[in-house]
Amino acid sequence: MVNEILKGLSQQPKSISSKFLYDEQGSRIFEKITQMPSYYLYDSEYEILKEYGSRIWSALPFESKFSLVEFGAGDGSKTIQLLKQLPHHTYLDEYIPVDISEEANKTLAVQVEKMIPHMPVEPIQGNYLENMKQLIPQDRPILLMYLGSNIGNFQKDQIRKIIMDFGQNLKKGDALLMGFDLKKNPLTIRQAYDDPDGITRSFNLNLLTRFNRELEADFDLDNFDFYSYYHPCSGEVRSYLVSLTDQEVFFKSSNQSVRFYKDELVHTEISKKFDFEEMEVLLNQSGFMVMDKWTDSNGYFTDVLAVVK
Ligand code: AVI
């Protein structure tokens, strides 16, 4: 971990991968973010799955038993909402949630097993981007789910690669259900990522607390602030930590220091918003055909069902 962090901090502009946002405390703060009235993403997708769950199941192309693989399943609260609407005579016969957090996986498995006792739940703890090939079974039809706006947290070329990898690791006739946050009034987006209560700010500053603890660094949190902006043309929210002074931070675990200049930015996260055309092009170029899509009543978020051609 320390090498990756120091590498990012030695680059120009400085950056820290957003995957480091999710230690125990970071995951707790993220949960708070999903409950903020201004963070519309969670509620919007929840509404879609609640409202259209049974239509989603009946739109699936399967005529024999299939497995559901979910990447980045987390606590699965939205998936549970979808599974609640599973028809009685379903071909779904296995659920494989994949998440980096073993604890989230376990809690989810217990909940799903209680709800659908006859369906095996086989959670896998791991990084779905690094082990995609091993995680997607090749001997049966698959529905791959990638909900939330997880895809939005990657750079443009990574987004293309991830969807391309989905297409290459699935077989002809397999399906993908994927969540995309849509471009919308920029003020709505800005408020979601820069809340007045400073919850998103503390989500970002927690990176430094984490490095102080895990890498024995000596970040002074009072010397950093948070800044984020949304660019309506690119559709990207970009988030940063801002160094408020010239300073040097020492990482005791690796005996190295990093200099920060006054007003220097450290990029922490990207949250990309899409339009329908962009999504369709991305999916088509990766071997998918869009079958259907469902959108919440505000038109903020969409879940897209695509099938491998
Ligand atoms: C996890 N991910 C989809 C969130 C998002 O909206 O990009 C992370 C987040 N960052 C700030 N607020 C929420």
CSV table of C-alpha atoms in Angstrom, one decimal, residues 39-300:
chain,number,residue,atom,x,y,z
A,39,TYR,CA,-27.0,12.3,-2.4
A,40,TYR,CA,-29.7,11.3,-4.8
A,41,LEU,CA,-27.8,8.3,-6.2
A,42,TYR,CA,-28.8,5.7,-3.6
A,43,ASP,CA,-32.5,6.6,-3.4
A,44,SER,CA,-32.8,6.8,-7.2
A,45,GLU,CA,-31.5,3.4,-7.8
A,46,TYR,CA,-33.4,1.9,-4.9
A,47,GLU,CA,-36.6,3.4,-6.4
A,48,ILE,CA,-35.8,1.8,-9.8
A,49,LEU,CA,-35.2,-1.7,-8.3
A,50,LYS,CA,-38.3,-1.4,-6.1
A,51,GLU,CA,-40.5,-0.1,-8.8
A,52,TYR,CA,-39.3,-2.2,-11.7
A,53,GLY,CA,-37.8,-5.3,-10.0
A,54,SER,CA,-40.3,-7.8,-11.5
A,55,ARG,CA,-40.0,-6.2,-14.9
A,56,ILE,CA,-36.2,-6.6,-14.7
A,57,TRP,CA,-36.5,-10.3,-13.9
A,58,SER,CA,-38.9,-10.9,-16.7
A,59,ALA,CA,-36.7,-9.0,-19.2
A,60,LEU,CA,-33.8,-11.5,-18.7
A,61,PRO,CA,-33.1,-13.6,-21.7
A,62,PHE,CA,-32.6,-17.0,-19.9
A,63,GLU,CA,-34.5,-20.2,-20.6
A,64,SER,CA,-32.5,-22.4,-18.3
A,65,LYS,CA,-30.7,-22.2,-14.9
A,66,PHE,CA,-28.4,-19.2,-14.5
A,67,SER,CA,-26.1,-17.8,-11.8
A,68,LEU,CA,-26.1,-14.2,-10.6
A,69,VAL,CA,-22.7,-12.7,-10.1
A,70,GLU,CA,-22.6,-9.3,-8.4
A,71,PHE,CA,-19.4,-7.2,-8.4
A,72,GLY,CA,-19.0,-4.7,-5.6
A,73,ALA,CA,-22.1,-6.1,-3.8
A,74,GLY,CA,-21.4,-4.2,-0.6
A,75,ASP,CA,-24.2,-4.7,2.0
A,76,GLY,CA,-26.5,-5.7,-0.9
A,77,SER,CA,-29.4,-3.6,0.3
A,78,LYS,CA,-30.4,-2.7,-3.2
A,79,THR,CA,-29.9,-6.3,-4.5
A,80,ILE,CA,-32.1,-7.6,-1.6
A,81,GLN,CA,-34.8,-5.3,-2.9
A,82,LEU,CA,-34.5,-6.8,-6.3
A,83,LEU,CA,-34.4,-10.4,-5.0
A,84,LYS,CA,-37.6,-9.8,-3.1
A,85,GLN,CA,-39.3,-9.5,-6.4
A,86,LEU,CA,-37.9,-12.7,-7.9
A,87,PRO,CA,-40.7,-14.7,-9.5
A,88,HIS,CA,-41.6,-18.0,-8.0
A,89,HIS,CA,-40.7,-20.0,-11.0
A,90,THR,CA,-37.3,-18.6,-11.6
A,91,TYR,CA,-34.3,-20.1,-13.3
A,92,LEU,CA,-31.9,-18.3,-10.9
A,93,ASP,CA,-30.2,-21.0,-8.9
A,94,GLU,CA,-27.1,-19.4,-7.3
A,95,TYR,CA,-26.0,-15.9,-6.1
A,96,ILE,CA,-22.3,-15.1,-6.1
A,97,PRO,CA,-21.7,-11.7,-4.4
A,98,VAL,CA,-18.1,-10.4,-4.8
A,99,ASP,CA,-16.7,-7.7,-2.6
A,100,ILE,CA,-13.5,-6.6,-1.2
A,101,SER,CA,-15.1,-6.5,2.3
A,102,GLU,CA,-15.4,-10.0,3.8
A,103,GLU,CA,-17.7,-8.7,6.5
A,104,ALA,CA,-20.2,-7.1,4.1
A,105,ASN,CA,-20.2,-10.4,2.1
A,106,LYS,CA,-21.0,-12.4,5.2
A,107,THR,CA,-23.8,-10.2,6.4
A,108,LEU,CA,-25.3,-10.1,2.9
A,109,ALA,CA,-25.1,-13.9,2.6
A,110,VAL,CA,-27.0,-14.5,5.9
A,111,GLN,CA,-29.7,-12.0,4.8
A,112,VAL,CA,-30.2,-13.6,1.4
A,113,GLU,CA,-30.2,-17.1,2.7
A,114,LYS,CA,-32.9,-16.2,5.2
A,115,MET,CA,-35.0,-14.7,2.5
A,116,ILE,CA,-34.5,-17.4,-0.2
A,117,PRO,CA,-33.6,-20.5,1.8
A,118,HIS,CA,-33.3,-22.8,-1.2
A,119,MET,CA,-30.9,-20.7,-3.1
A,120,PRO,CA,-27.2,-21.2,-2.5
A,121,VAL,CA,-25.2,-18.0,-1.8
A,122,GLU,CA,-21.5,-18.3,-2.5
A,123,PRO,CA,-19.8,-15.0,-1.5
A,124,ILE,CA,-16.3,-14.4,-2.7
A,125,GLN,CA,-14.0,-11.9,-1.1
A,126,GLY,CA,-11.7,-10.3,-3.6
A,127,ASN,CA,-10.9,-7.6,-6.1
A,128,TYR,CA,-13.2,-8.2,-9.1
A,129,LEU,CA,-11.1,-6.1,-11.5
A,130,GLU,CA,-8.0,-8.2,-11.0
A,131,ASN,CA,-9.6,-11.6,-11.0
A,132,MET,CA,-12.5,-11.3,-13.3
A,133,LYS,CA,-11.8,-14.4,-15.3
A,134,GLN,CA,-11.8,-16.6,-12.2
A,135,LEU,CA,-14.9,-15.0,-10.8
A,136,ILE,CA,-17.2,-15.4,-13.7
A,137,PRO,CA,-18.2,-19.1,-14.1
A,138,GLN,CA,-17.9,-20.3,-17.7
A,139,ASP,CA,-20.1,-23.4,-17.5
A,140,ARG,CA,-23.5,-21.8,-17.1
A,141,PRO,CA,-25.5,-18.7,-18.2
A,142,ILE,CA,-24.6,-15.6,-16.1
A,143,LEU,CA,-26.3,-12.4,-15.1
A,144,LEU,CA,-23.5,-10.0,-14.1
A,145,MET,CA,-24.7,-7.1,-11.9
A,146,TYR,CA,-22.6,-4.0,-11.4
A,147,LEU,CA,-24.9,-1.6,-9.6
A,148,GLY,CA,-24.5,1.8,-8.0
A,149,SER,CA,-22.4,4.2,-10.0
A,150,ASN,CA,-19.3,2.1,-9.3
A,151,ILE,CA,-18.2,2.4,-12.9
A,152,GLY,CA,-18.2,6.2,-12.6
A,153,ASN,CA,-15.3,6.1,-10.1
A,154,PHE,CA,-12.9,5.2,-12.9
A,155,GLN,CA,-11.0,7.2,-15.5
A,156,LYS,CA,-12.3,7.2,-19.1
A,157,ASP,CA,-9.9,4.6,-20.5
A,158,GLN,CA,-10.4,2.4,-17.4
A,159,ILE,CA,-14.2,2.6,-17.9
A,160,ARG,CA,-13.8,1.4,-21.5
A,161,LYS,CA,-11.5,-1.4,-20.4
A,162,ILE,CA,-13.7,-2.6,-17.6
A,163,ILE,CA,-16.8,-2.9,-19.8
A,164,MET,CA,-14.6,-4.5,-22.5
A,165,ASP,CA,-13.4,-7.1,-19.9
A,166,PHE,CA,-17.1,-7.7,-18.9
A,167,GLY,CA,-17.8,-8.5,-22.6
A,168,GLN,CA,-14.8,-10.7,-23.0
A,169,ASN,CA,-15.4,-12.7,-19.8
A,170,LEU,CA,-19.1,-13.3,-20.4
A,171,LYS,CA,-20.4,-15.6,-23.1
A,172,LYS,CA,-22.9,-15.0,-25.9
A,173,GLY,CA,-26.3,-14.7,-24.4
A,174,ASP,CA,-25.1,-13.8,-20.9
A,175,ALA,CA,-26.6,-10.6,-19.4
A,176,LEU,CA,-25.3,-7.5,-17.7
A,177,LEU,CA,-27.3,-5.2,-15.4
A,178,MET,CA,-25.4,-2.1,-14.8
A,179,GLY,CA,-26.1,1.2,-12.9
A,180,PHE,CA,-25.2,4.6,-14.4
A,181,ASP,CA,-25.6,8.0,-12.9
A,182,LEU,CA,-27.0,10.4,-15.5
A,183,LYS,CA,-26.0,13.9,-16.5
A,184,LYS,CA,-28.5,16.3,-15.0
A,185,ASN,CA,-28.8,19.9,-13.6
A,186,PRO,CA,-25.2,20.6,-12.5
A,187,LEU,CA,-26.4,22.2,-9.2
A,188,THR,CA,-28.0,18.9,-8.2
A,189,ILE,CA,-24.8,17.0,-8.8
A,190,ARG,CA,-22.7,19.6,-7.1
A,191,GLN,CA,-24.8,19.4,-3.9
A,192,ALA,CA,-24.5,15.6,-3.9
A,193,TYR,CA,-20.7,15.8,-3.8
A,194,ASP,CA,-20.1,18.9,-1.7
A,195,ASP,CA,-22.6,18.8,1.1
A,196,PRO,CA,-23.0,21.6,3.6
A,197,ASP,CA,-22.5,19.3,6.6
A,198,GLY,CA,-19.0,18.4,5.4
A,199,ILE,CA,-19.7,14.6,5.4
A,200,THR,CA,-18.0,14.3,1.9
A,201,ARG,CA,-15.2,16.5,3.2
A,202,SER,CA,-14.6,14.1,6.1
A,203,PHE,CA,-14.8,11.1,3.7
A,204,ASN,CA,-11.9,12.6,1.9
A,205,LEU,CA,-9.9,13.8,4.9
A,206,ASN,CA,-10.2,10.3,6.4
A,207,LEU,CA,-7.6,9.2,3.8
A,208,LEU,CA,-5.1,11.2,5.8
A,209,THR,CA,-6.2,9.7,9.1
A,210,ARG,CA,-5.9,6.3,7.6
A,211,PHE,CA,-2.4,7.0,6.4
A,212,ASN,CA,-1.4,8.4,9.8
A,213,ARG,CA,-2.6,5.1,11.4
A,214,GLU,CA,-1.6,2.5,8.8
A,215,LEU,CA,1.5,4.1,7.4
A,216,GLU,CA,2.7,6.0,10.5
A,217,ALA,CA,2.5,9.2,8.5
A,218,ASP,CA,2.2,12.6,10.3
A,219,PHE,CA,-0.5,14.5,8.3
A,220,ASP,CA,-1.9,17.4,10.2
A,221,LEU,CA,-5.6,17.4,9.2
A,222,ASP,CA,-5.9,21.1,9.9
A,223,ASN,CA,-3.5,21.8,7.1
A,224,PHE,CA,-5.7,20.3,4.4
A,225,ASP,CA,-9.1,21.1,3.1
A,226,PHE,CA,-11.5,19.5,0.5
A,227,TYR,CA,-12.5,20.8,-2.9
A,228,SER,CA,-14.7,19.3,-5.5
A,229,TYR,CA,-16.3,20.5,-8.8
A,230,TYR,CA,-18.6,19.1,-11.5
A,231,HIS,CA,-17.9,19.8,-15.1
A,232,PRO,CA,-21.1,19.4,-17.0
A,233,CYS,CA,-19.5,18.8,-20.4
A,234,SER,CA,-17.2,16.0,-19.4
A,235,GLY,CA,-19.8,14.8,-16.9
A,236,GLU,CA,-17.0,14.4,-14.3
A,237,VAL,CA,-17.1,15.3,-10.6
A,238,ARG,CA,-13.5,15.7,-9.5
A,239,SER,CA,-12.6,15.7,-5.8
A,240,TYR,CA,-9.4,16.9,-4.2
A,241,LEU,CA,-7.6,17.5,-1.0
A,242,VAL,CA,-6.0,21.0,-0.9
A,243,SER,CA,-2.8,21.7,1.0
A,244,LEU,CA,-3.4,24.9,3.0
A,245,THR,CA,0.3,25.6,3.6
A,246,ASP,CA,3.8,24.6,2.4
A,247,GLN,CA,4.5,21.4,4.4
A,248,GLU,CA,6.4,18.2,4.6
A,249,VAL,CA,4.8,15.0,5.7
A,250,PHE,CA,6.8,12.1,6.9
A,251,PHE,CA,5.9,8.4,6.3
A,252,LYS,CA,7.7,6.6,9.2
A,253,SER,CA,6.8,3.2,7.8
A,254,SER,CA,8.9,3.8,4.8
A,255,ASN,CA,11.2,6.5,6.1
A,256,GLN,CA,10.3,8.9,3.3
A,257,SER,CA,8.8,12.4,3.2
A,258,VAL,CA,6.5,14.2,0.7
A,259,ARG,CA,6.4,17.9,0.2
A,260,PHE,CA,3.2,19.7,-0.4
A,261,TYR,CA,3.0,23.3,-1.5
A,262,LYS,CA,0.4,25.9,-0.4
A,263,ASP,CA,-2.7,25.4,-2.5
A,264,GLU,CA,-1.4,22.2,-4.1
A,265,LEU,CA,-4.2,19.8,-5.0
A,266,VAL,CA,-4.2,16.0,-4.4
A,267,HIS,CA,-6.8,14.3,-6.7
A,268,THR,CA,-8.8,11.7,-4.7
A,269,GLU,CA,-11.8,10.7,-6.7
A,270,ILE,CA,-13.6,11.0,-10.0
A,271,SER,CA,-17.4,10.4,-10.2
A,272,LYS,CA,-18.5,10.3,-13.8
A,273,LYS,CA,-22.0,11.0,-15.1
A,274,PHE,CA,-23.3,9.6,-18.4
A,275,ASP,CA,-25.8,10.3,-21.1
A,276,PHE,CA,-27.7,7.5,-22.8
A,277,GLU,CA,-25.8,7.7,-26.1
A,278,GLU,CA,-22.4,7.5,-24.3
A,279,MET,CA,-23.6,4.4,-22.4
A,280,GLU,CA,-25.0,2.7,-25.5
A,281,VAL,CA,-21.7,3.3,-27.5
A,282,LEU,CA,-19.6,1.9,-24.6
A,283,LEU,CA,-21.7,-1.2,-24.4
A,284,ASN,CA,-22.0,-1.7,-28.1
A,285,GLN,CA,-18.2,-1.4,-28.5
A,286,SER,CA,-17.7,-4.1,-25.9
A,287,GLY,CA,-19.9,-6.7,-27.6
A,288,PHE,CA,-23.2,-5.9,-25.8
A,289,MET,CA,-26.7,-5.1,-27.1
A,290,VAL,CA,-28.8,-2.9,-24.9
A,291,MET,CA,-32.1,-4.8,-24.2
A,292,ASP,CA,-33.9,-2.4,-21.9
A,293,LYS,CA,-33.3,0.4,-19.3
A,294,TRP,CA,-35.2,1.7,-16.3
A,295,THR,CA,-35.0,5.2,-14.9
A,296,ASP,CA,-36.2,6.7,-11.6
A,297,SER,CA,-39.1,9.2,-11.5
A,298,ASN,CA,-36.7,12.2,-11.4
A,299,GLY,CA,-34.7,10.9,-14.4
A,300,TYR,CA,-31.5,11.0,-12.3
